[in-house]
XYZ file of N, CA and C in Angstrom:
741
model
N 4.949 -12.749 -0.039
C 5.240 -11.330 -0.176
C 4.218 -10.535 0.583
N 4.646 -9.560 1.335
C 3.740 -8.735 2.090
C 3.269 -7.546 1.285
N 2.107 -7.029 1.688
C 1.591 -5.816 1.067
C 1.901 -4.655 1.980
N 2.662 -3.686 1.544
C 3.135 -2.622 2.422
C 2.005 -1.703 2.846
N 1.101 -1.401 1.960
C -0.003 -0.557 2.320
C -1.283 -1.182 1.844
N -2.445 -0.663 2.405
C -3.717 -1.203 1.989
C -4.073 -0.795 0.578
N -3.521 0.291 0.093
C -3.772 0.725 -1.268
C -2.473 0.794 -2.017
N -1.926 -0.362 -2.414
C -0.556 -0.415 -2.884
C -0.336 -0.210 -4.347
N -1.360 0.137 -5.091
C -1.209 0.252 -6.534
C -0.169 1.307 -6.870
N 0.749 1.040 -7.809
C 1.744 2.032 -8.196
C 1.103 3.177 -8.948
N 1.741 4.357 -8.854
C 1.239 5.502 -9.608
C 1.485 5.266 -11.088
N 0.435 5.339 -11.872
C 0.547 5.041 -13.295
C 1.196 6.211 -14.025
N 2.317 6.003 -14.716
C 2.925 7.102 -15.469
C 2.062 7.501 -16.654
N 1.822 8.794 -16.799
C 0.984 9.281 -17.885
C 1.828 10.101 -18.859
N 2.986 9.585 -19.199
C 3.941 10.345 -19.993
C 3.556 10.402 -21.470
N 2.915 9.355 -21.982
C 2.634 9.279 -23.412
C 1.246 9.774 -23.774
N 0.462 10.170 -22.810
C -0.881 10.645 -23.086
C -1.447 11.323 -21.858
N -2.668 11.810 -21.976
C -3.287 12.525 -20.864
C -3.860 11.593 -19.811
N -4.187 10.367 -20.198
C -4.769 9.400 -19.275
C -4.030 8.080 -19.413
N -3.696 7.462 -18.280
C -3.099 6.127 -18.302
C -3.648 5.331 -17.131
N -3.426 4.029 -17.151
C -3.961 3.173 -16.102
C -3.007 2.021 -15.835
N -3.039 1.526 -14.588
C -2.274 0.347 -14.198
C -3.234 -0.659 -13.568
N -3.290 -1.849 -14.128
C -4.065 -2.964 -13.573
C -3.085 -3.966 -12.982
N -3.275 -4.298 -11.699
C -2.406 -5.251 -11.015
C -3.234 -6.439 -10.548
N -2.782 -7.646 -10.866
C -3.429 -8.877 -10.415
C -2.420 -9.617 -9.554
N -2.492 -9.405 -8.240
C -1.448 -9.875 -7.326
C -1.963 -10.961 -6.396
N -1.096 -11.928 -6.098
C -1.341 -12.933 -5.065
C -0.289 -12.732 -3.982
N -0.729 -12.548 -2.731
C 0.173 -12.276 -1.617
C 0.012 -13.311 -0.519
N 1.132 -13.691 0.080
C 1.085 -14.655 1.178
C 0.556 -14.024 2.461
N 0.748 -12.704 2.629
C 0.311 -11.996 3.825
C -0.284 -10.651 3.431
N -1.185 -10.159 4.273
C -1.734 -8.818 4.135
C -1.130 -7.988 5.266
N -0.093 -7.226 4.936
C 0.590 -6.393 5.916
C 0.186 -4.939 5.681
N -0.423 -4.330 6.675
C -0.839 -2.937 6.577
C -0.039 -2.109 7.575
N 0.935 -1.360 7.089
C 1.783 -0.521 7.926
C 2.332 -1.300 9.121
N 2.957 -2.438 8.803
C 3.655 -3.231 9.805
C 2.812 -4.245 10.546
N 1.501 -4.217 10.379
C 0.629 -5.127 11.128
C 0.121 -6.241 10.234
N 0.296 -7.492 10.684
C -0.181 -8.674 9.974
C -1.684 -8.786 10.218
N -2.491 -8.294 9.274
C -3.925 -8.140 9.511
C -4.656 -9.450 9.721
N -4.187 -10.527 9.073
C -4.857 -11.818 9.231
C -4.110 -12.747 10.182
N -3.077 -12.231 10.863
C -2.295 -13.006 11.834
C -1.809 -14.325 11.244
N -1.275 -14.277 10.020
C -0.780 -15.488 9.363
C 0.582 -15.925 9.881
N 1.324 -15.034 10.540
C 2.638 -15.402 11.046
C 3.555 -15.883 9.941
N 4.195 -17.034 10.159
C 5.110 -17.588 9.156
C 4.419 -18.524 8.173
N 3.100 -18.671 8.287
C 2.364 -19.586 7.411
C 2.297 -19.052 5.988
N 2.510 -19.957 5.040
C 2.376 -19.624 3.626
C 1.298 -20.488 2.973
N 0.360 -20.984 3.786
C -0.580 -21.998 3.315
C -1.731 -21.440 2.498
N -2.041 -20.155 2.670
C -3.235 -19.629 2.005
C -2.957 -18.250 1.431
N -2.950 -18.143 0.118
C -2.683 -16.874 -0.545
C -3.937 -16.003 -0.570
N -3.713 -14.708 -0.591
C -4.792 -13.761 -0.807
C -4.672 -13.180 -2.201
N -5.809 -12.909 -2.832
C -5.833 -12.303 -4.161
C -6.127 -10.825 -3.983
N -5.222 -9.971 -4.476
C -5.333 -8.524 -4.272
C -5.247 -7.772 -5.594
N -6.336 -7.735 -6.356
C -6.339 -6.949 -7.598
C -6.455 -5.460 -7.287
N -5.891 -4.643 -8.145
C -6.022 -3.197 -8.002
C -6.038 -2.554 -9.380
N -6.647 -1.380 -9.447
C -6.722 -0.624 -10.698
C -6.600 0.851 -10.353
N -5.660 1.535 -11.025
C -5.478 2.956 -10.777
C -5.374 3.714 -12.089
N -6.089 4.848 -12.160
C -6.040 5.747 -13.306
C -5.256 7.000 -12.923
N -4.482 7.514 -13.873
C -3.755 8.760 -13.687
C -4.141 9.729 -14.803
N -4.482 10.947 -14.422
C -4.894 11.982 -15.368
C -3.897 13.135 -15.298
N -3.236 13.435 -16.407
C -2.319 14.566 -16.448
C -3.103 15.871 -16.499
N -2.672 16.821 -15.669
C -3.302 18.124 -15.603
C -2.269 19.199 -15.941
N -2.693 20.420 -16.222
C -1.733 21.493 -16.497
C -0.830 21.787 -15.298
N 0.293 22.451 -15.572
C 1.229 22.919 -14.538
C 1.800 21.769 -13.706
N 2.056 20.616 -14.351
C 2.714 19.475 -13.709
C 1.902 18.855 -12.568
N 0.587 18.973 -12.627
C -0.273 18.299 -11.662
C -0.760 16.978 -12.251
N -0.995 15.996 -11.384
C -1.591 14.720 -11.783
C -2.677 14.322 -10.787
N -3.779 13.852 -11.314
C -4.891 13.367 -10.508
C -4.951 11.850 -10.630
N -5.071 11.146 -9.509
C -5.168 9.692 -9.528
C -6.460 9.241 -8.863
N -6.962 8.095 -9.286
C -8.141 7.478 -8.685
C -7.998 5.973 -8.845
N -8.299 5.221 -7.790
C -8.090 3.780 -7.892
C -8.853 2.981 -6.865
N -8.701 1.668 -6.964
C -9.335 0.735 -6.039
C -8.433 -0.468 -5.818
N -8.526 -1.069 -4.615
C -7.763 -2.261 -4.225
C -8.702 -3.193 -3.484
N -8.603 -4.501 -3.760
C -9.497 -5.486 -3.156
C -8.686 -6.543 -2.406
N -9.251 -7.028 -1.304
C -8.687 -8.172 -0.587
C -9.681 -9.322 -0.694
N -9.289 -10.379 -1.400
C -10.163 -11.533 -1.649
C -9.474 -12.777 -1.099
N -10.086 -13.435 -0.124
C -9.499 -14.655 0.452
C -10.551 -15.415 1.239
N -10.184 -16.605 1.700
C -11.081 -17.453 2.484
C -10.675 -17.486 3.952
N -9.862 -16.538 4.385
C -9.357 -16.542 5.755
C -10.452 -16.108 6.734
N -10.299 -16.536 7.993
C -11.244 -16.161 9.043
C -10.629 -15.061 9.894
N -11.491 -14.299 10.563
C -11.023 -13.193 11.387
C -10.223 -13.737 12.561
N -9.000 -13.232 12.814
C -8.190 -13.715 13.935
C -8.866 -13.459 15.269
N -8.648 -14.354 16.234
C -9.198 -14.185 17.572
C -8.675 -12.899 18.191
N -9.577 -12.129 18.813
C -9.180 -10.892 19.457
C -9.091 -9.706 18.529
N -9.346 -9.915 17.248
C -9.325 -8.794 16.300
C -10.753 -8.347 16.035
N -11.127 -8.188 14.787
C -12.483 -7.712 14.472
C -13.518 -8.759 14.856
N -14.708 -8.334 15.258
C -15.762 -9.314 15.551
C -16.159 -10.073 14.295
N -16.316 -11.398 14.439
C -16.678 -12.223 13.287
C -18.094 -11.888 12.830
N -18.328 -12.045 11.531
C -19.645 -11.786 10.967
C -20.127 -13.039 10.245
N -21.386 -13.387 10.462
C -21.953 -14.524 9.750
C -22.195 -14.181 8.290
N -22.455 -12.879 8.043
C -22.691 -12.437 6.679
C -21.626 -11.418 6.298
N -20.975 -11.627 5.177
C -19.985 -10.680 4.693
C -20.707 -9.638 3.840
N -20.735 -8.368 4.276
C -21.507 -7.359 3.533
C -20.972 -7.113 2.124
N -19.715 -7.478 1.858
C -19.157 -7.301 0.521
C -19.398 -8.513 -0.360
N -19.786 -9.625 0.228
C -20.143 -10.800 -0.563
C -19.043 -11.828 -0.690
N -19.376 -13.090 -0.423
C -18.490 -14.245 -0.647
C -17.131 -14.029 0.005
N -16.044 -14.164 -0.792
C -14.685 -14.083 -0.251
C -14.093 -12.676 -0.338
N -14.875 -11.686 -0.718
C -14.379 -10.314 -0.787
C -14.387 -9.730 0.631
N -13.198 -9.588 1.218
C -13.084 -9.137 2.606
C -12.990 -7.627 2.737
N -12.408 -6.975 1.739
C -12.209 -5.530 1.839
C -12.135 -4.919 0.445
N -12.685 -3.718 0.305
C -12.553 -2.926 -0.921
C -12.124 -1.518 -0.519
N -11.028 -1.052 -1.093
C -10.525 0.292 -0.826
C -10.673 1.155 -2.069
N -11.025 2.404 -1.852
C -11.109 3.394 -2.923
C -10.246 4.586 -2.536
N -9.624 5.236 -3.518
C -8.835 6.419 -3.208
C -8.792 7.376 -4.383
N -8.494 8.621 -4.042
C -8.226 9.641 -5.041
C -7.113 10.521 -4.509
N -6.261 11.020 -5.418
C -5.120 11.805 -4.980
C -4.730 12.861 -5.994
N -3.988 13.846 -5.517
C -3.495 14.926 -6.367
C -2.026 15.142 -6.044
N -1.177 15.185 -7.086
C 0.259 15.351 -6.889
C 0.780 16.449 -7.812
N 1.837 17.120 -7.345
C 2.476 18.179 -8.120
C 3.972 17.931 -8.150
N 4.578 18.044 -9.334
C 6.008 17.798 -9.509
C 6.720 19.076 -9.918
N 7.831 19.359 -9.233
C 8.703 20.471 -9.588
C 10.121 19.925 -9.693
N 10.677 19.945 -10.899
C 11.992 19.368 -11.137
C 11.979 17.906 -10.686
N 12.759 17.540 -9.669
C 12.808 16.151 -9.196
C 11.969 15.920 -7.944
N 11.330 16.971 -7.447
C 10.503 16.849 -6.246
C 9.046 16.607 -6.630
N 8.392 15.708 -5.875
C 6.956 15.489 -6.031
C 6.302 15.513 -4.654
N 5.231 16.288 -4.538
C 4.456 16.311 -3.302
C 3.007 15.991 -3.655
N 2.382 15.141 -2.852
C 1.018 14.728 -3.175
C 0.233 14.323 -1.950
N -1.065 14.395 -2.080
C -1.959 13.960 -1.022
C -2.963 12.964 -1.559
N -3.330 11.977 -0.745
C -4.280 10.945 -1.148
C -5.318 10.743 -0.047
N -6.587 10.714 -0.441
C -7.674 10.409 0.492
C -8.199 9.019 0.158
N -8.368 8.172 1.197
C -8.754 6.779 0.991
C -9.950 6.408 1.854
N -10.766 5.491 1.342
C -11.836 4.879 2.108
C -11.633 3.380 2.111
N -11.389 2.799 3.308
C -11.173 1.353 3.440
C -12.483 0.726 3.923
N -13.139 -0.037 3.078
C -14.446 -0.609 3.394
C -14.296 -2.085 3.763
N -14.635 -2.420 5.014
C -14.575 -3.806 5.486
C -15.474 -3.953 6.711
N -15.964 -5.153 6.930
C -16.781 -5.484 8.093
C -17.960 -4.537 8.292
N -18.537 -4.069 7.170
C -19.748 -3.279 7.246
C -19.557 -1.814 7.572
N -18.318 -1.300 7.513
C -18.075 0.103 7.812
C -16.943 0.613 6.920
N -16.672 1.922 6.962
C -15.624 2.533 6.139
C -14.662 3.304 7.023
N -13.403 2.976 6.921
C -12.344 3.694 7.635
C -11.756 4.740 6.691
N -11.643 5.983 7.162
C -11.134 7.068 6.325
C -9.669 7.340 6.647
N -8.874 7.471 5.581
C -7.414 7.576 5.724
C -6.911 8.675 4.797
N -5.891 9.420 5.248
C -5.271 10.451 4.414
C -3.752 10.307 4.478
N -3.097 10.418 3.324
C -1.639 10.368 3.231
C -1.117 11.643 2.581
N -0.019 12.154 3.116
C 0.707 13.266 2.506
C 2.136 12.779 2.260
N 2.613 12.866 1.000
C 3.896 12.268 0.652
C 4.765 13.247 -0.117
N 6.057 13.267 0.254
C 7.068 14.062 -0.436
C 8.171 13.110 -0.889
N 8.572 13.192 -2.164
C 9.625 12.317 -2.680
C 10.561 13.095 -3.588
N 11.767 12.529 -3.778
C 12.780 13.157 -4.624
C 13.338 12.089 -5.566
N 13.287 12.346 -6.858
C 13.723 11.392 -7.874
C 15.245 11.433 -7.997
N 15.894 10.402 -7.434
C 17.354 10.355 -7.376
C 17.788 8.908 -7.571
N 19.106 8.641 -7.511
C 19.607 7.268 -7.650
C 18.986 6.370 -6.581
N 19.031 6.827 -5.336
C 18.292 6.184 -4.249
C 17.162 7.142 -3.891
N 15.958 6.822 -4.313
C 14.829 7.745 -4.181
C 14.323 7.786 -2.741
N 14.476 8.919 -2.060
C 13.927 9.033 -0.703
C 12.484 9.548 -0.752
N 11.699 9.155 0.240
C 10.330 9.652 0.364
C 9.972 9.764 1.835
N 9.035 10.645 2.130
C 8.552 10.834 3.485
C 7.035 10.889 3.423
N 6.368 9.986 4.157
C 4.903 9.891 4.115
C 4.322 10.105 5.506
N 3.385 11.037 5.614
C 2.612 11.222 6.851
C 1.280 10.510 6.641
N 1.093 9.395 7.334
C -0.073 8.525 7.170
C -0.999 8.716 8.362
N -2.245 9.125 8.099
C -3.185 9.409 9.187
C -4.481 8.640 8.992
N -4.899 7.919 10.027
C -6.198 7.248 10.030
C -7.179 8.187 10.719
N -8.096 8.752 9.935
C -8.964 9.831 10.403
C -10.152 9.328 11.207
N -10.744 8.209 10.779
C -11.863 7.605 11.504
C -11.591 6.118 11.676
N -12.108 5.527 12.744
C -11.789 4.135 13.058
C -12.527 3.133 12.185
N -13.667 3.519 11.606
C -14.417 2.559 10.810
C -14.752 1.329 11.632
N -14.472 0.142 11.074
C -14.748 -1.122 11.772
C -13.537 -1.634 12.539
N -12.484 -0.812 12.699
C -11.266 -1.285 13.359
C -11.441 -1.439 14.858
N -12.450 -0.796 15.426
C -12.665 -0.906 16.857
C -11.927 0.147 17.661
N -11.318 1.131 17.024
C -10.674 2.205 17.780
C -9.394 2.755 17.196
N -8.882 2.173 16.118
C -7.610 2.633 15.561
C -7.754 3.995 14.893
N -7.063 4.991 15.420
C -6.908 6.289 14.772
C -5.502 6.766 15.106
N -5.043 7.816 14.446
C -3.713 8.317 14.754
C -2.846 8.410 13.521
N -1.537 8.609 13.731
C -0.636 8.903 12.617
C 0.681 8.143 12.719
N 1.238 7.868 11.532
C 2.578 7.296 11.392
C 3.384 8.185 10.463
N 4.692 8.255 10.691
C 5.610 8.895 9.765
C 6.498 7.799 9.188
N 6.501 7.663 7.854
C 7.240 6.584 7.195
C 8.317 7.192 6.301
N 9.582 6.855 6.590
C 10.699 7.241 5.740
C 11.000 6.090 4.796
N 10.971 6.348 3.498
C 11.224 5.306 2.512
C 12.460 5.608 1.681
N 13.166 4.548 1.296
C 14.313 4.630 0.395
C 14.156 3.518 -0.634
N 14.363 3.830 -1.908
C 14.181 2.822 -2.952
C 15.196 3.029 -4.063
N 15.736 1.920 -4.543
C 16.676 1.956 -5.664
C 16.238 0.915 -6.681
N 16.242 1.290 -7.954
C 15.855 0.392 -9.036
C 17.011 0.265 -10.025
N 17.293 -0.974 -10.424
C 18.360 -1.205 -11.398
C 17.933 -2.318 -12.346
N 18.659 -2.427 -13.453
C 18.324 -3.398 -14.495
C 19.303 -4.561 -14.491
N 18.767 -5.772 -14.597
C 19.560 -6.992 -14.805
C 19.079 -7.615 -16.109
N 19.696 -7.182 -17.219
C 19.201 -7.617 -18.516
C 17.807 -7.070 -18.718
N 16.842 -7.913 -19.070
C 15.469 -7.444 -19.275
C 14.684 -7.270 -17.976
N 15.264 -7.683 -16.850
C 14.560 -7.658 -15.571
C 14.854 -6.357 -14.829
N 13.807 -5.705 -14.359
C 13.941 -4.514 -13.538
C 13.789 -4.906 -12.070
N 14.765 -4.534 -11.241
C 14.789 -4.928 -9.829
C 14.687 -3.690 -8.944
N 13.734 -3.691 -8.012
C 13.550 -2.597 -7.059
C 13.833 -3.103 -5.652
N 14.448 -2.252 -4.828
C 14.798 -2.629 -3.457
C 14.297 -1.566 -2.482
N 13.018 -1.593 -2.122
C 12.467 -0.592 -1.199
C 12.764 -0.920 0.268
N 13.043 0.123 1.043
C 13.264 0.015 2.485
C 12.414 1.087 3.166
N 11.740 0.735 4.264
C 10.892 1.687 4.981
C 11.148 1.631 6.480
N 11.122 2.814 7.115
C 11.243 2.938 8.565
C 10.048 3.755 9.048
N 9.317 3.254 10.054
C 8.090 3.921 10.495
C 8.148 4.260 11.976
N 7.621 5.429 12.305
C 7.527 5.902 13.686
C 6.075 6.226 13.988
N 5.584 5.718 15.112
C 4.197 5.935 15.533
C 4.137 7.133 16.477
N 3.212 8.076 16.199
C 3.137 9.299 16.982
C 1.976 9.330 17.967
N 1.021 8.433 17.837
C -0.153 8.476 18.704
C -0.399 7.104 19.312
N -0.788 7.090 20.586
C -0.902 5.849 21.332
C -2.034 4.952 20.855
N -3.008 5.512 20.144
C -4.178 4.722 19.768
C -4.106 4.185 18.342
N -2.954 4.290 17.666
C -2.914 3.834 16.277
C -3.103 2.323 16.175
N -2.447 1.542 17.026
C -2.537 0.076 16.974
C -3.251 -0.509 18.191
N -3.986 0.304 18.931
C -4.506 -0.143 20.220
C -5.764 -0.980 20.102
N -6.526 -0.866 19.025
C -7.884 -1.389 18.963
C -7.955 -2.904 19.059
N -9.174 -3.398 19.150
C -9.506 -4.819 19.157
C -8.893 -5.549 20.355
N -8.596 -4.801 21.428
C -8.057 -5.385 22.662
C -6.848 -6.254 22.396
N -5.999 -5.837 21.433
C -4.847 -6.672 21.100
C -3.597 -6.283 21.876
N -3.730 -5.332 22.788
C -2.614 -5.054 23.676
C -1.638 -4.013 23.195
N -1.797 -3.468 22.021
C -0.850 -2.477 21.521
C -0.993 -1.163 22.267
N 0.108 -0.501 22.537
C 0.050 0.765 23.253
C 1.339 1.536 23.034
N 1.315 2.771 23.447
C 2.520 3.577 23.384
C 2.783 4.151 22.016
N 3.882 4.877 21.904
C 4.300 5.419 20.628
C 5.812 5.294 20.518
N 6.324 5.532 19.323
C 7.751 5.367 19.079
C 7.986 4.558 17.818
N 9.150 3.900 17.762
C 9.494 3.086 16.602
C 8.424 2.020 16.377
N 7.937 1.898 15.134
C 6.862 0.951 14.828
C 7.369 -0.261 14.047
N 8.011 -0.039 12.902
C 8.478 -1.179 12.117
C 9.504 -0.732 11.087
N 10.240 -1.731 10.577
C 11.132 -1.570 9.430
C 10.788 -2.651 8.426
N 10.774 -2.320 7.163
C 10.551 -3.323 6.122
C 11.642 -3.205 5.065
N 12.080 -4.351 4.577
C 13.092 -4.424 3.521
C 12.565 -5.380 2.461
N 12.566 -4.945 1.204
C 12.008 -5.784 0.153
C 12.839 -5.805 -1.103
N 12.533 -6.768 -1.941
C 13.111 -6.838 -3.283
C 12.000 -7.274 -4.227
N 11.922 -6.625 -5.375
C 10.875 -6.930 -6.355
C 11.465 -6.944 -7.751
N 11.180 -7.994 -8.489
C 11.690 -8.139 -9.857
C 10.526 -8.130 -10.836
N 10.678 -7.371 -11.926
C 9.635 -7.267 -12.944
C 10.207 -7.643 -14.298
N 9.533 -8.580 -14.974
C 9.961 -9.039 -16.302
C 8.901 -8.641 -17.322
N 9.232 -7.811 -18.298
C 8.235 -7.364 -19.271
C 7.812 -8.480 -20.215
N 6.511 -8.599 -20.453
C 5.967 -9.609 -21.366
C 5.801 -8.969 -22.746
N 6.919 -8.733 -23.387
C 6.915 -8.004 -24.663
C 6.280 -8.788 -25.804
N 6.185 -10.122 -25.653
C 5.619 -10.930 -26.733
C 4.130 -10.667 -26.943
N 3.484 -10.001 -25.970
C 2.069 -9.684 -26.123
C 1.842 -8.541 -27.108
N 2.902 -7.774 -27.397
C 2.771 -6.667 -28.332
C 2.128 -5.445 -27.704
N 1.959 -4.392 -28.487
C 1.427 -3.134 -27.981
C -0.093 -3.094 -27.936
N -0.739 -4.043 -28.587
C -2.196 -4.000 -28.699
C -2.880 -4.089 -27.334
N -2.281 -4.835 -26.401
C -2.898 -5.067 -25.099
C -2.258 -4.231 -23.993
N -1.448 -3.256 -24.364
C -0.768 -2.453 -23.360
C 0.537 -3.106 -22.920
N 1.169 -2.556 -21.900
C 2.429 -3.077 -21.387
C 2.163 -3.956 -20.167
N 2.573 -5.232 -20.256
C 2.369 -6.189 -19.172
C 3.711 -6.674 -18.640
N 3.760 -6.954 -17.335
C 4.975 -7.480 -16.710
C 4.608 -8.574 -15.722
N 5.502 -9.537 -15.580
C 5.392 -10.564 -14.551
C 6.260 -10.131 -13.378
N 5.645 -9.984 -12.186
C 6.333 -9.404 -11.031
C 6.349 -10.394 -9.872
N 7.510 -10.522 -9.229
C 7.639 -11.353 -8.042
C 8.446 -10.586 -7.004
N 8.046 -10.693 -5.739
C 8.752 -9.938 -4.718
C 8.632 -10.556 -3.343
N 9.512 -10.117 -2.447
C 9.529 -10.583 -1.064
C 9.821 -9.388 -0.168
N 9.041 -9.254 0.907
C 9.253 -8.172 1.867
C 9.344 -8.759 3.266
N 10.364 -8.332 4.013
C 10.547 -8.797 5.393
C 10.288 -7.622 6.336
N 9.577 -7.904 7.451
C 9.216 -6.877 8.411
C 9.817 -7.162 9.783
N 10.362 -6.117 10.401
C 10.697 -6.130 11.814
C 9.716 -5.186 12.496
N 8.941 -5.672 13.449
C 7.942 -4.829 14.109
C 8.210 -4.766 15.609
N 7.854 -3.637 16.208
C 7.993 -3.458 17.655
C 6.794 -4.083 18.342
N 7.016 -5.142 19.116
C 5.924 -5.871 19.735
C 5.098 -5.037 20.680
N 5.707 -4.044 21.354
C 4.955 -3.204 22.280
C 4.032 -2.235 21.547
N 4.337 -1.976 20.274
C 3.526 -1.068 19.477
C 2.539 -1.842 18.597
N 3.023 -2.933 17.974
C 2.206 -3.690 17.022
C 2.173 -5.154 17.447
N 1.295 -5.549 18.372
C 1.176 -6.972 18.715
C 0.784 -7.786 17.504
N 1.426 -8.938 17.318
C 1.138 -9.775 16.145
C 0.304 -10.982 16.552
């Protein structure tokens, strides 16, 4: 299963109280960041990455919500040739390859939600700064539009610029199992978004399409004492433009 974004934690619903949290303990076959296979795993499924995340949501007056969270990439993979320069010492320690932090503010009016998120992606001894602006509408097929901007290159070697991502998602129930089917289409607006690390990427235009399916089974036998837990499994397939995103 691919990871669609570097900070993929779901927004924690805070409907039953002023503060809520979501803890995710995920194992992924690939680390996909906006269409790019970051570890160049290709079709290999030989080595999983561990990607825990934790996000808090705070309800505010006038239908505002504040979020804060973190996402980690933990694995034993080596840096792909031609990508980031290899390091003899990992500044984050052992198998921890990346730690992301973010905070965001969202406002809901009827079925519309608009929100902004500021992120810091820490890897290879530097921090890449990222900002997202997202508009969504709560409907049978939920549409969303995200303006994703990489503000500083950090340790990427030159990646900055913006993507526009159109998302569509539908969720339905199969008995106790909740099934989500997200689809995303991305357009690259700046020539330097995927250009770094001498990997040959250039130009702008269509970047990638992703189609996924995710099933969640609630672990109700744990009771309410430990919160609400679910067992989740999913698969995401990506079509990427080779001239924009060399793999």
